[in-house]
PDB file of N, CA and C in Angstrom:
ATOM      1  N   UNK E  72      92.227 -92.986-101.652  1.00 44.00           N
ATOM      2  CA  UNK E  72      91.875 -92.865-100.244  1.00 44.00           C
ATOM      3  C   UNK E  72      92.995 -92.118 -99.540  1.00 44.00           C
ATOM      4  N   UNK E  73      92.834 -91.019 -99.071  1.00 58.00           N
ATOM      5  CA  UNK E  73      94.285 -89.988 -98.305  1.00 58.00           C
ATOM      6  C   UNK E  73      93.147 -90.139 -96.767  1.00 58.00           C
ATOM      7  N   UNK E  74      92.965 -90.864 -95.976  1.00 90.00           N
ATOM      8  CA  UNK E  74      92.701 -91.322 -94.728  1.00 90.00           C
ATOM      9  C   UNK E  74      93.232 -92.683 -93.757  1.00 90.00           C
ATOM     10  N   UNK E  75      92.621 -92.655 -93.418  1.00 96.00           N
ATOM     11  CA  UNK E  75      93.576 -93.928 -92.675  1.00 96.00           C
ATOM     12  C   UNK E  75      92.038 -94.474 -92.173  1.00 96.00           C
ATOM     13  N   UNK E  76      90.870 -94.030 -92.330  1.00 96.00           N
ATOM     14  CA  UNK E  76      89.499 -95.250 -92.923  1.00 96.00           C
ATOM     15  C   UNK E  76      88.522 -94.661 -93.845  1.00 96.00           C
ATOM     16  N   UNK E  77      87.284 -95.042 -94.845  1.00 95.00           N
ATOM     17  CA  UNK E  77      86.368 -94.887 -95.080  1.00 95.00           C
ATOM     18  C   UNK E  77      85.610 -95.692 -95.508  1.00 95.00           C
ATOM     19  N   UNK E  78      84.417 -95.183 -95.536  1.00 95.00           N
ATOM     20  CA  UNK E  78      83.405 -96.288 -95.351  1.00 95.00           C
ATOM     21  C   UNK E  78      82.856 -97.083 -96.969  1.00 95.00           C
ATOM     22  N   UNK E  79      82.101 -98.152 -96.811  1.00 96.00           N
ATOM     23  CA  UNK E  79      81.593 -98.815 -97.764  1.00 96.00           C
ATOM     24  C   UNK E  79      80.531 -99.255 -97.789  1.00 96.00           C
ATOM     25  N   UNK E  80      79.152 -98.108 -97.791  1.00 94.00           N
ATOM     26  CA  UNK E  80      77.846 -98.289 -97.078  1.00 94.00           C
ATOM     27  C   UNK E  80      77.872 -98.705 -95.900  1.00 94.00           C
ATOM     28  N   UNK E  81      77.647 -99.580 -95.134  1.00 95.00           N
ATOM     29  CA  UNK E  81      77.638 -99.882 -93.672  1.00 95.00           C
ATOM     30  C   UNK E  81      79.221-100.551 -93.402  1.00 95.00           C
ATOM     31  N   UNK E  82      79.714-100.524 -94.148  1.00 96.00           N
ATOM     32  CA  UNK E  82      81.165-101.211 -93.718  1.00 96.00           C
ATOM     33  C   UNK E  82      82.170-100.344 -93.992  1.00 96.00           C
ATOM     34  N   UNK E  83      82.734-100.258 -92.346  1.00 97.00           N
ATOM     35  CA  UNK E  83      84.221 -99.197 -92.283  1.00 97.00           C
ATOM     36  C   UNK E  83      85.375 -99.823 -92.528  1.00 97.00           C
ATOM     37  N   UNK E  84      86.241 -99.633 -93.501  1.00 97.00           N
ATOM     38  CA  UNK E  84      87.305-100.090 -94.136  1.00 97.00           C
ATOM     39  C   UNK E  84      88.070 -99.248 -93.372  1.00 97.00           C
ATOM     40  N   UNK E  85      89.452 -99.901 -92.491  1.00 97.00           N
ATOM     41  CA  UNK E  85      90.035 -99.445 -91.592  1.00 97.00           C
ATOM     42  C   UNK E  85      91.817 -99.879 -91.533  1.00 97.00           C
ATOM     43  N   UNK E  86      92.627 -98.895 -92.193  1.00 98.00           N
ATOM     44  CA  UNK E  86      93.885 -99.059 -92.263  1.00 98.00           C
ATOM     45  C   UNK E  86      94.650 -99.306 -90.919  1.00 98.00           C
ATOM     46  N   UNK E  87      95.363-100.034 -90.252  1.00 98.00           N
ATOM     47  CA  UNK E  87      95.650 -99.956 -88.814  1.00 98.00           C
ATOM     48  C   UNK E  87      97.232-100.452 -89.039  1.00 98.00           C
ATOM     49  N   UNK E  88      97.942 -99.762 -88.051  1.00 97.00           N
ATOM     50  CA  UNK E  88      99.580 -99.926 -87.585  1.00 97.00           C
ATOM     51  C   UNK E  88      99.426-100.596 -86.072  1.00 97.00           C
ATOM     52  N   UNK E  89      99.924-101.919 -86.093  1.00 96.00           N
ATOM     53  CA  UNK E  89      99.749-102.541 -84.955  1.00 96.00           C
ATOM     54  C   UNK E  89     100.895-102.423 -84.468  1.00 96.00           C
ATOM     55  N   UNK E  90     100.809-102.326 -82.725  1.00 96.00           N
ATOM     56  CA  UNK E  90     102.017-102.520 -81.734  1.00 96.00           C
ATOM     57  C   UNK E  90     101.146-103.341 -81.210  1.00 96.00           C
ATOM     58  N   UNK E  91     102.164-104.337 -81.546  1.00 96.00           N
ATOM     59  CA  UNK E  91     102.176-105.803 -80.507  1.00 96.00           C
ATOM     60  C   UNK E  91     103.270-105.088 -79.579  1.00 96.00           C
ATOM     61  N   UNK E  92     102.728-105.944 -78.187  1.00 96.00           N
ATOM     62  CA  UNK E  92     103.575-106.233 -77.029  1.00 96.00           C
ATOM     63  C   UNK E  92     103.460-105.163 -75.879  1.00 96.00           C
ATOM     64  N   UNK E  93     102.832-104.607 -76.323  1.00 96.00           N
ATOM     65  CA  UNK E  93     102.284-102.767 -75.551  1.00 96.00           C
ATOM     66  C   UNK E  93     101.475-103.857 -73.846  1.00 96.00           C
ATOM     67  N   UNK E  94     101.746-102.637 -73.431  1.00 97.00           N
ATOM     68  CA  UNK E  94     101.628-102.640 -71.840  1.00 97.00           C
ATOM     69  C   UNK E  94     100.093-102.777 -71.959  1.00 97.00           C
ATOM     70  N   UNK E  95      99.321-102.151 -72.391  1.00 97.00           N
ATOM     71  CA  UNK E  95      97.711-102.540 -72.672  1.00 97.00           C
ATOM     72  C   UNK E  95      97.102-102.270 -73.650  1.00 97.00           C
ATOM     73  N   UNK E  96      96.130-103.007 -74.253  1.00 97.00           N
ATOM     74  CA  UNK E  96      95.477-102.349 -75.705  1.00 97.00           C
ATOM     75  C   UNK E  96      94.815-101.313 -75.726  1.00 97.00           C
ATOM     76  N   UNK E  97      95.008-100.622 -76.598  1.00 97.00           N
ATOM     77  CA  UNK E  97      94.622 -98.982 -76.810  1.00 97.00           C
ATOM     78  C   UNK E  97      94.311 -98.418 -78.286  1.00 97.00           C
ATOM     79  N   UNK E  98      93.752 -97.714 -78.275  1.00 97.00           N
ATOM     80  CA  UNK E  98      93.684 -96.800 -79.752  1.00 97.00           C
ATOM     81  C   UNK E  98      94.532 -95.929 -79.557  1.00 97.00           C
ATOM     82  N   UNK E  99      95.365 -95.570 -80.211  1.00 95.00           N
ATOM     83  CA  UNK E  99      96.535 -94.864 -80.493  1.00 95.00           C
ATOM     84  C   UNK E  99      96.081 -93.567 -81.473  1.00 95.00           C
ATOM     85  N   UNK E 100      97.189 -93.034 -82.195  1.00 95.00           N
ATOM     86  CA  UNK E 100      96.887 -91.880 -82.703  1.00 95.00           C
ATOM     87  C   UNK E 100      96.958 -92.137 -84.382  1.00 95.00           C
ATOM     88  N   UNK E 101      96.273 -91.643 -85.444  1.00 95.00           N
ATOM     89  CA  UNK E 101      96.132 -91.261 -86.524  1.00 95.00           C
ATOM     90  C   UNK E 101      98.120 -90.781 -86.632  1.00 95.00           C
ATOM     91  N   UNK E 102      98.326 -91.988 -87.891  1.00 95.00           N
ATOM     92  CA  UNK E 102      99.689 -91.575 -87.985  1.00 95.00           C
ATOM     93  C   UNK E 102      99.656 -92.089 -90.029  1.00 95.00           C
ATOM     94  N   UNK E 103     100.124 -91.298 -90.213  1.00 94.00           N
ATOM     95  CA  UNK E 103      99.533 -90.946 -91.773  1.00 94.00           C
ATOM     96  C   UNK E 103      98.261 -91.758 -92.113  1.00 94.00           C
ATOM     97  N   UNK E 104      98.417 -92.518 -93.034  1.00 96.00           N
ATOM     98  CA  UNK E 104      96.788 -92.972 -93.417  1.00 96.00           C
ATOM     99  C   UNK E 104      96.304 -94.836 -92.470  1.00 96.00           C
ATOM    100  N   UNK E 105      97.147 -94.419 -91.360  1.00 97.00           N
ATOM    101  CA  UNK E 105      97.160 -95.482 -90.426  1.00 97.00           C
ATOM    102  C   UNK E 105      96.587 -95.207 -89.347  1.00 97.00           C
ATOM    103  N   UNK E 106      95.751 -95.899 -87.940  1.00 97.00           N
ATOM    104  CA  UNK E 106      95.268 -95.629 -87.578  1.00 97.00           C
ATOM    105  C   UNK E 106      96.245 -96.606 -86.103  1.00 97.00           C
ATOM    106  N   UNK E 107      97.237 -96.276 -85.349  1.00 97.00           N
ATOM    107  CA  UNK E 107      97.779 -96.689 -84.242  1.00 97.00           C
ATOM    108  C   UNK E 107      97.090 -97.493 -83.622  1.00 97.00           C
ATOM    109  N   UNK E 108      97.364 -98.885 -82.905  1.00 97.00           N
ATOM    110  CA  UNK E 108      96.499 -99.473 -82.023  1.00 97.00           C
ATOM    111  C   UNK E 108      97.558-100.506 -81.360  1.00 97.00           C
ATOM    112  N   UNK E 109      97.744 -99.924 -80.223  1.00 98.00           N
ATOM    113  CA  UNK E 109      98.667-101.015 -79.392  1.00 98.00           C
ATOM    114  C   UNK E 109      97.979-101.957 -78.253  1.00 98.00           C
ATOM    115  N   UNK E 110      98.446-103.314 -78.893  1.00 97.00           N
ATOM    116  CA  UNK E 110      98.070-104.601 -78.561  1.00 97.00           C
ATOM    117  C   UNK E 110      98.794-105.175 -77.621  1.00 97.00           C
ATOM    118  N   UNK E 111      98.311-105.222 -76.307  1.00 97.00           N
ATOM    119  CA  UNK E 111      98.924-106.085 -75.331  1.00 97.00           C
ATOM    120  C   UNK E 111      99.166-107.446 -75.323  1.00 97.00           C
ATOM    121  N   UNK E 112      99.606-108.197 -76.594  1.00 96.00           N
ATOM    122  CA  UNK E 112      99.880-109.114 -76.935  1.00 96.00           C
ATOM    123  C   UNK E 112     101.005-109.913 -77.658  1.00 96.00           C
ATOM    124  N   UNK E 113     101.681-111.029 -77.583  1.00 95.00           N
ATOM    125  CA  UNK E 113     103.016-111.184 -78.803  1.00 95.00           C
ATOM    126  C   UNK E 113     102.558-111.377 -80.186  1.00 95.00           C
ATOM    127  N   UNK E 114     103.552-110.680 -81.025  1.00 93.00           N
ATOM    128  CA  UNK E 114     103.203-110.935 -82.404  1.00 93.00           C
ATOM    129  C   UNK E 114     103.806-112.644 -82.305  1.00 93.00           C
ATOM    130  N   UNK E 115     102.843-113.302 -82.236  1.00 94.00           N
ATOM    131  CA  UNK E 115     103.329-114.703 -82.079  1.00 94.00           C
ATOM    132  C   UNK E 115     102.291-115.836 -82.986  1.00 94.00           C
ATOM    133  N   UNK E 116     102.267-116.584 -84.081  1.00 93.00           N
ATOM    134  CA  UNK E 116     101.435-116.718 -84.837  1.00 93.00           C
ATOM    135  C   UNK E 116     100.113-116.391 -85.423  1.00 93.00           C
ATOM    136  N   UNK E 117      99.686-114.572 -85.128  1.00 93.00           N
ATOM    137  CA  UNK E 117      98.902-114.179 -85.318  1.00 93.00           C
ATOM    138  C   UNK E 117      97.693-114.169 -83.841  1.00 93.00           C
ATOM    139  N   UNK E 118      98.623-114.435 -82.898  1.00 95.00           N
ATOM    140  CA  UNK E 118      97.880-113.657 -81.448  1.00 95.00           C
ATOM    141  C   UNK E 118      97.234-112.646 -81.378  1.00 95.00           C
ATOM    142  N   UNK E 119      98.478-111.485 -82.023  1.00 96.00           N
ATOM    143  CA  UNK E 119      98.214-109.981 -81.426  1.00 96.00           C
ATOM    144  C   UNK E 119      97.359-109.781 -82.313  1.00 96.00           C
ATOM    145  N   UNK E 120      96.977-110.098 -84.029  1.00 97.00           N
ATOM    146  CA  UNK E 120      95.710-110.223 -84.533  1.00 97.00           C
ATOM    147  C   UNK E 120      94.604-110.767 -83.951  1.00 97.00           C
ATOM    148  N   UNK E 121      94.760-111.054 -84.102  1.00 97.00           N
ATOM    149  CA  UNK E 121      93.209-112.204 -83.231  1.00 97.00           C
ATOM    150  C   UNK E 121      93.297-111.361 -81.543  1.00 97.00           C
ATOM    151  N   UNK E 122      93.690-110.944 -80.677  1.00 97.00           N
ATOM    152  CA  UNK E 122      93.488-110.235 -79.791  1.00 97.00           C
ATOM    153  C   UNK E 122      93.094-108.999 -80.222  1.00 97.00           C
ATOM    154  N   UNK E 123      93.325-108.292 -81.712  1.00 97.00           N
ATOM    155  CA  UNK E 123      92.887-107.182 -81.765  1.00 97.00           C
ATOM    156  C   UNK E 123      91.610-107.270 -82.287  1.00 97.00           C
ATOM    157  N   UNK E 124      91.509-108.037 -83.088  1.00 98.00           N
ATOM    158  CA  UNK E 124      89.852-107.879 -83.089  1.00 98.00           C
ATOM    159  C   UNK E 124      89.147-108.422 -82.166  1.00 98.00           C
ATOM    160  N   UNK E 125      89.373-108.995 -81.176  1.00 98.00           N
ATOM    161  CA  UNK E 125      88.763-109.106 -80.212  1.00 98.00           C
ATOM    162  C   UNK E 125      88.471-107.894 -79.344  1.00 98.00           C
ATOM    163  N   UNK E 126      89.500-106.879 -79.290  1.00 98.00           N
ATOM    164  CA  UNK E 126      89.156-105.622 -78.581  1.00 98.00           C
ATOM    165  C   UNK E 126      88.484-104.331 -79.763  1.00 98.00           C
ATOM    166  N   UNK E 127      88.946-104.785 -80.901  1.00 98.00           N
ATOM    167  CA  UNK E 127      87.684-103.672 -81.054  1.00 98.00           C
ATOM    168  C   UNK E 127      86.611-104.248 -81.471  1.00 98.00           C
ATOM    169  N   UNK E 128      86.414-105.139 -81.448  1.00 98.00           N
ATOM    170  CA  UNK E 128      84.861-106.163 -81.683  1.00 98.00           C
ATOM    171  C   UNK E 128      84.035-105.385 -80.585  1.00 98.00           C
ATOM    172  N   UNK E 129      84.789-105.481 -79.059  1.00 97.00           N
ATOM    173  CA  UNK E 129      84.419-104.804 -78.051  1.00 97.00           C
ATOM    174  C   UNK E 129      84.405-102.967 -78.315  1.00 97.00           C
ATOM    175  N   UNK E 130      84.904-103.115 -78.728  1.00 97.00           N
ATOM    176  CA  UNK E 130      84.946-101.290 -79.093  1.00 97.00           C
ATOM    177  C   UNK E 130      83.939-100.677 -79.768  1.00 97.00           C
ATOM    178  N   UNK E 131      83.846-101.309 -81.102  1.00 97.00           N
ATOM    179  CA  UNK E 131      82.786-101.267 -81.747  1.00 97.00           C
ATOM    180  C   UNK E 131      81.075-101.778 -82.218  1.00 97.00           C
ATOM    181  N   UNK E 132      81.338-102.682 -80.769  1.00 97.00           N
ATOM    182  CA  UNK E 132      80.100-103.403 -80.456  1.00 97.00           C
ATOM    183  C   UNK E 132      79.204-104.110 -81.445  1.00 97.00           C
ATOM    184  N   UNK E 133      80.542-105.015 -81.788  1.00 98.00           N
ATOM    185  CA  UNK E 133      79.742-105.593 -83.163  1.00 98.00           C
ATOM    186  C   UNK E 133      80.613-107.302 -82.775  1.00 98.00           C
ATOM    187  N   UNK E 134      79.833-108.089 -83.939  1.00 98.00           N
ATOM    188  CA  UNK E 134      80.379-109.475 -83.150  1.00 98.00           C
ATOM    189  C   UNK E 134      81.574-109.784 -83.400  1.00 98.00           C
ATOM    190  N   UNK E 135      82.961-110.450 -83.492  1.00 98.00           N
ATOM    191  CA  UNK E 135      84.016-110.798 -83.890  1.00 98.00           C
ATOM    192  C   UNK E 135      83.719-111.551 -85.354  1.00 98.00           C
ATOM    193  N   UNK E 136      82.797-111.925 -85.768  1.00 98.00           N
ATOM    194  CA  UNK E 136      83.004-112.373 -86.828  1.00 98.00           C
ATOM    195  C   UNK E 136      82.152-111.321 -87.632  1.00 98.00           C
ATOM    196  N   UNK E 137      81.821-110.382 -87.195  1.00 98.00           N
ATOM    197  CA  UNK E 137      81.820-108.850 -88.443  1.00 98.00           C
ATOM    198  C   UNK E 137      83.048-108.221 -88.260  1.00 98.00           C
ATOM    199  N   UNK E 138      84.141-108.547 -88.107  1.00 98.00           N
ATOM    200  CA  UNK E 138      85.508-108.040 -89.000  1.00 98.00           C
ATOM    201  C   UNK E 138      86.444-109.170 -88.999  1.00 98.00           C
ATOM    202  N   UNK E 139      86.589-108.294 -90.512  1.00 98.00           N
ATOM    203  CA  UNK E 139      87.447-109.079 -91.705  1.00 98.00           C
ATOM    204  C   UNK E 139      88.539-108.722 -91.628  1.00 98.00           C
ATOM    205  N   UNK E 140      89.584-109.655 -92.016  1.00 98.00           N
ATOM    206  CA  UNK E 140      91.136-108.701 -91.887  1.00 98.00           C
ATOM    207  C   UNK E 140      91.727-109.295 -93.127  1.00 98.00           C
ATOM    208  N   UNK E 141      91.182-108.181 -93.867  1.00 98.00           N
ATOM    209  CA  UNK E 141      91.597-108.456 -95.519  1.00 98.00           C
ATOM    210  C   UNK E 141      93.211-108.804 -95.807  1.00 98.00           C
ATOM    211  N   UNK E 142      93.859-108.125 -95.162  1.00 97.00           N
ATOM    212  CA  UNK E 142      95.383-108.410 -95.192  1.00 97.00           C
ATOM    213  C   UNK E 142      96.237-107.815 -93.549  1.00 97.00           C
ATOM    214  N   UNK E 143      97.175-108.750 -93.776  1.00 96.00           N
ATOM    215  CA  UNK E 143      98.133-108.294 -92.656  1.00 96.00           C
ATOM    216  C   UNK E 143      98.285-109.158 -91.094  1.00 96.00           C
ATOM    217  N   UNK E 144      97.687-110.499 -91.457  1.00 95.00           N
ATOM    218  CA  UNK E 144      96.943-111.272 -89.872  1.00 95.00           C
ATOM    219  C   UNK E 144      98.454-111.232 -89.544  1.00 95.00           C
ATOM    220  N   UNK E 145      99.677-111.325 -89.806  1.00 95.00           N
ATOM    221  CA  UNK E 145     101.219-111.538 -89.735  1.00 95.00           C
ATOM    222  C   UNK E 145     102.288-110.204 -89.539  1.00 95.00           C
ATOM    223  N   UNK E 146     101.345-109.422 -89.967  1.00 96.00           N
ATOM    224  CA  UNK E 146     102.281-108.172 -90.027  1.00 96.00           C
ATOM    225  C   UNK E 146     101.007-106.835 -89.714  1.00 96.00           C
ATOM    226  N   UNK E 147     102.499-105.938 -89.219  1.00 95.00           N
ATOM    227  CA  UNK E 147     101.951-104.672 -88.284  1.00 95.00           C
ATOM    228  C   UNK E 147     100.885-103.604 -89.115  1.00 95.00           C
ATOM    229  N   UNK E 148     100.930-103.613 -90.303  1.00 97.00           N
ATOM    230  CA  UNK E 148     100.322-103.268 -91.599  1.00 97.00           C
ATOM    231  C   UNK E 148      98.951-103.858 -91.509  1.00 97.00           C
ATOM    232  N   UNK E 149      97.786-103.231 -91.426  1.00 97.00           N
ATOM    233  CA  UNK E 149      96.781-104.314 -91.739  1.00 97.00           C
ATOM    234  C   UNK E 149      95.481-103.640 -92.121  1.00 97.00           C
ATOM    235  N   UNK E 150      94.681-104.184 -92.981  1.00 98.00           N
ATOM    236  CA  UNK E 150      93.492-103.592 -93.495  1.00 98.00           C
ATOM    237  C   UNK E 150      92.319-104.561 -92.620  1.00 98.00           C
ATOM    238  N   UNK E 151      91.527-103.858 -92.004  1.00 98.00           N
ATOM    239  CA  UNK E 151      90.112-104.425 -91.417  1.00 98.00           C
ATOM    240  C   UNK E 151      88.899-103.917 -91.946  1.00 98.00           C
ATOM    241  N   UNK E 152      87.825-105.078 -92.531  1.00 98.00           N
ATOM    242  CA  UNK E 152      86.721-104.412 -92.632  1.00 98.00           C
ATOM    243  C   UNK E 152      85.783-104.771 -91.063  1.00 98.00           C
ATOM    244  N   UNK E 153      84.735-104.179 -90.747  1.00 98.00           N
ATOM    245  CA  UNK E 153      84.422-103.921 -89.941  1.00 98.00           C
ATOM    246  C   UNK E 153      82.565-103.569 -90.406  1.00 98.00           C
ATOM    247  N   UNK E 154      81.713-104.424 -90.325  1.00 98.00           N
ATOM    248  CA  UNK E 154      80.275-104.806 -90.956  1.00 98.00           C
ATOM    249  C   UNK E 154      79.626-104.173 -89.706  1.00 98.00           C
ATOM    250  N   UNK E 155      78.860-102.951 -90.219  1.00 96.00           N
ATOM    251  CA  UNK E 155      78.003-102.376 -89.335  1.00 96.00           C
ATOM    252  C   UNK E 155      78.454-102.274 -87.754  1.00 96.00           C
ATOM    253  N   UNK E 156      79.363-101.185 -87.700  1.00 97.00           N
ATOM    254  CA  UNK E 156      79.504-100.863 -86.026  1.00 97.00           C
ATOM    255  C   UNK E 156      78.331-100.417 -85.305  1.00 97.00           C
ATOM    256  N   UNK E 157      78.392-100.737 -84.838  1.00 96.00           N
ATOM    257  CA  UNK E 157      76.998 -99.820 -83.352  1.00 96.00           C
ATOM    258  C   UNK E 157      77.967 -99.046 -82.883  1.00 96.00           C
ATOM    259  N   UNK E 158      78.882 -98.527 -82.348  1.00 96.00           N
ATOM    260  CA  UNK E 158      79.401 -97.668 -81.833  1.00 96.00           C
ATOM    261  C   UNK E 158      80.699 -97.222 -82.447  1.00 96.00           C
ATOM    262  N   UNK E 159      80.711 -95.893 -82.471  1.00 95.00           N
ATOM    263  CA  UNK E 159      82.652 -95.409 -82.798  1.00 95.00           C
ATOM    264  C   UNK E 159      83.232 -94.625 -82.291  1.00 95.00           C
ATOM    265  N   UNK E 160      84.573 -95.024 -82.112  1.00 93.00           N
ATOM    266  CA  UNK E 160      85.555 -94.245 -81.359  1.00 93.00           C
ATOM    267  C   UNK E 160      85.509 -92.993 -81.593  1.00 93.00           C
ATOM    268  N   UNK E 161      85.814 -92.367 -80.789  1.00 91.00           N
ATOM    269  CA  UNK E 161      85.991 -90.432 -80.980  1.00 91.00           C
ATOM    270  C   UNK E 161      87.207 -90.557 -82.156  1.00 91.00           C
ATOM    271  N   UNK E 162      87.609 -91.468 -82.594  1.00 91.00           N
ATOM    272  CA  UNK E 162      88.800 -91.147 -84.089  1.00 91.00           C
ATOM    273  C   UNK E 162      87.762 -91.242 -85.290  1.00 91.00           C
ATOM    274  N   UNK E 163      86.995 -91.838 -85.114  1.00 91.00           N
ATOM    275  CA  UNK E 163      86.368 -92.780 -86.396  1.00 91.00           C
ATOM    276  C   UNK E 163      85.265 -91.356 -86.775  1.00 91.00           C
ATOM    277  N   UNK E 164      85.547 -91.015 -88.305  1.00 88.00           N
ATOM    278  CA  UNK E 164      84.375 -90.112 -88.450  1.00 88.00           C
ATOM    279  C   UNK E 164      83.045 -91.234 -88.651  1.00 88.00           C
ATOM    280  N   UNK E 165      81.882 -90.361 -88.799  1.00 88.00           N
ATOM    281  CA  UNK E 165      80.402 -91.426 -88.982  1.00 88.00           C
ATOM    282  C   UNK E 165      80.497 -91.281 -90.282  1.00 88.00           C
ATOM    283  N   UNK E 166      79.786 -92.400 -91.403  1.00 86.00           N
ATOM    284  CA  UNK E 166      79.481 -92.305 -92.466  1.00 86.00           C
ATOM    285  C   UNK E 166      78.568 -90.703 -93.087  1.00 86.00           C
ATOM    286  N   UNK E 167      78.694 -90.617 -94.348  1.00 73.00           N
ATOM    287  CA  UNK E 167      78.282 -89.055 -94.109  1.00 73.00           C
ATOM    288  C   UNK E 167      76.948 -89.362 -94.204  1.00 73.00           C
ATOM    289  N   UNK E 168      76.016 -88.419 -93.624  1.00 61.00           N
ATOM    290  CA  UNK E 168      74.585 -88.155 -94.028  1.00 61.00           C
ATOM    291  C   UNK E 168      74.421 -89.305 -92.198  1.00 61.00           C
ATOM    292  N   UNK E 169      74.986 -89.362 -91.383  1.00 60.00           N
ATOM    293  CA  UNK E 169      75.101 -89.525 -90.453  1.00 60.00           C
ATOM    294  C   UNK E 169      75.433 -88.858 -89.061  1.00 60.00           C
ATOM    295  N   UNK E 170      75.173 -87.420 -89.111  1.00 53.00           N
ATOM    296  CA  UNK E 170      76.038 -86.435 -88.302  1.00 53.00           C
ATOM    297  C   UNK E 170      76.992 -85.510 -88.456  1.00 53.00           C
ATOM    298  N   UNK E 171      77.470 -85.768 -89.993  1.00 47.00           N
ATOM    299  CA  UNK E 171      78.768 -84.934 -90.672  1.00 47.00           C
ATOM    300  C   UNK E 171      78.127 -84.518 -91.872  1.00 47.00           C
ATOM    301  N   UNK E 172      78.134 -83.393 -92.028  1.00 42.00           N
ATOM    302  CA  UNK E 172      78.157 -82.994 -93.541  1.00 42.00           C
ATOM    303  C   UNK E 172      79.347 -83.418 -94.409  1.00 42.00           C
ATOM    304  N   UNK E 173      79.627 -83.501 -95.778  1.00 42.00           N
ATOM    305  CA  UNK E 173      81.134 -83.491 -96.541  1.00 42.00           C
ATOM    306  C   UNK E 173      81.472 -82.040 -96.928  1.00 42.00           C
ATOM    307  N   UNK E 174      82.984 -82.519 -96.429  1.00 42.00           N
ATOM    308  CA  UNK E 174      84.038 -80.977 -96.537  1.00 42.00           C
ATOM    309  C   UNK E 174      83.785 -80.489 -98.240  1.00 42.00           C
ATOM    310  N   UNK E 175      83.960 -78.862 -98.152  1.00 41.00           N
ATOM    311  CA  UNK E 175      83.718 -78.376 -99.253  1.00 41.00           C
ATOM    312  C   UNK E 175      84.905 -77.491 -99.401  1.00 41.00           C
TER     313      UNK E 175
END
């Protein structure tokens, strides 16, 4: 995988670099195969986790308990799956055969 997400039939597997403690939560920028997201929250027993999927639950208009956070609920490092989004960020490509052809 040289991205920072792809998909798994309906589920977007999503590499993310968390900033806890940020002035407001945001999607941030594609920073190697990581995907920036600063959390207006303390890294404080797994807050700023659990606040982040709460905002992109909202982001991606899907319920909080369609994403998984395979690793990282403790640390800034973290893998999310993410079960059928209804909506995606202008970062997130669509699954292919969805609006994108694959690069040749």
């Amino acid at each position: 995988m040289s991205s920072f997400c792809h998909w798994e039939g309906d589920i977007l597997v999503l590499n993310v670099l968390g900033r806890p403690s940020a002035r407001r939560t945001a999607i941030g920028k594609v920073i190697g195969r990581q995907l920036e997201i600063h959390v207006a929250e303390a890294p404080v027993r797994g807050r700023a986790t659990a606040h982040l999927v709460r905002f992109l639950a909202e982001q991606f208009q899907v319920d909080v308990s369609a994403i998984v956070v395979v690793f990282g609920v403790y640390k800034v490092n973290k893998q999310l799956r993410i079960t059928a989004p209804k909506r995606l960020p202008a970062v997130i490509p669509p699954p292919f055969g969805q609006g994108t052809q694959p690069r040749r």
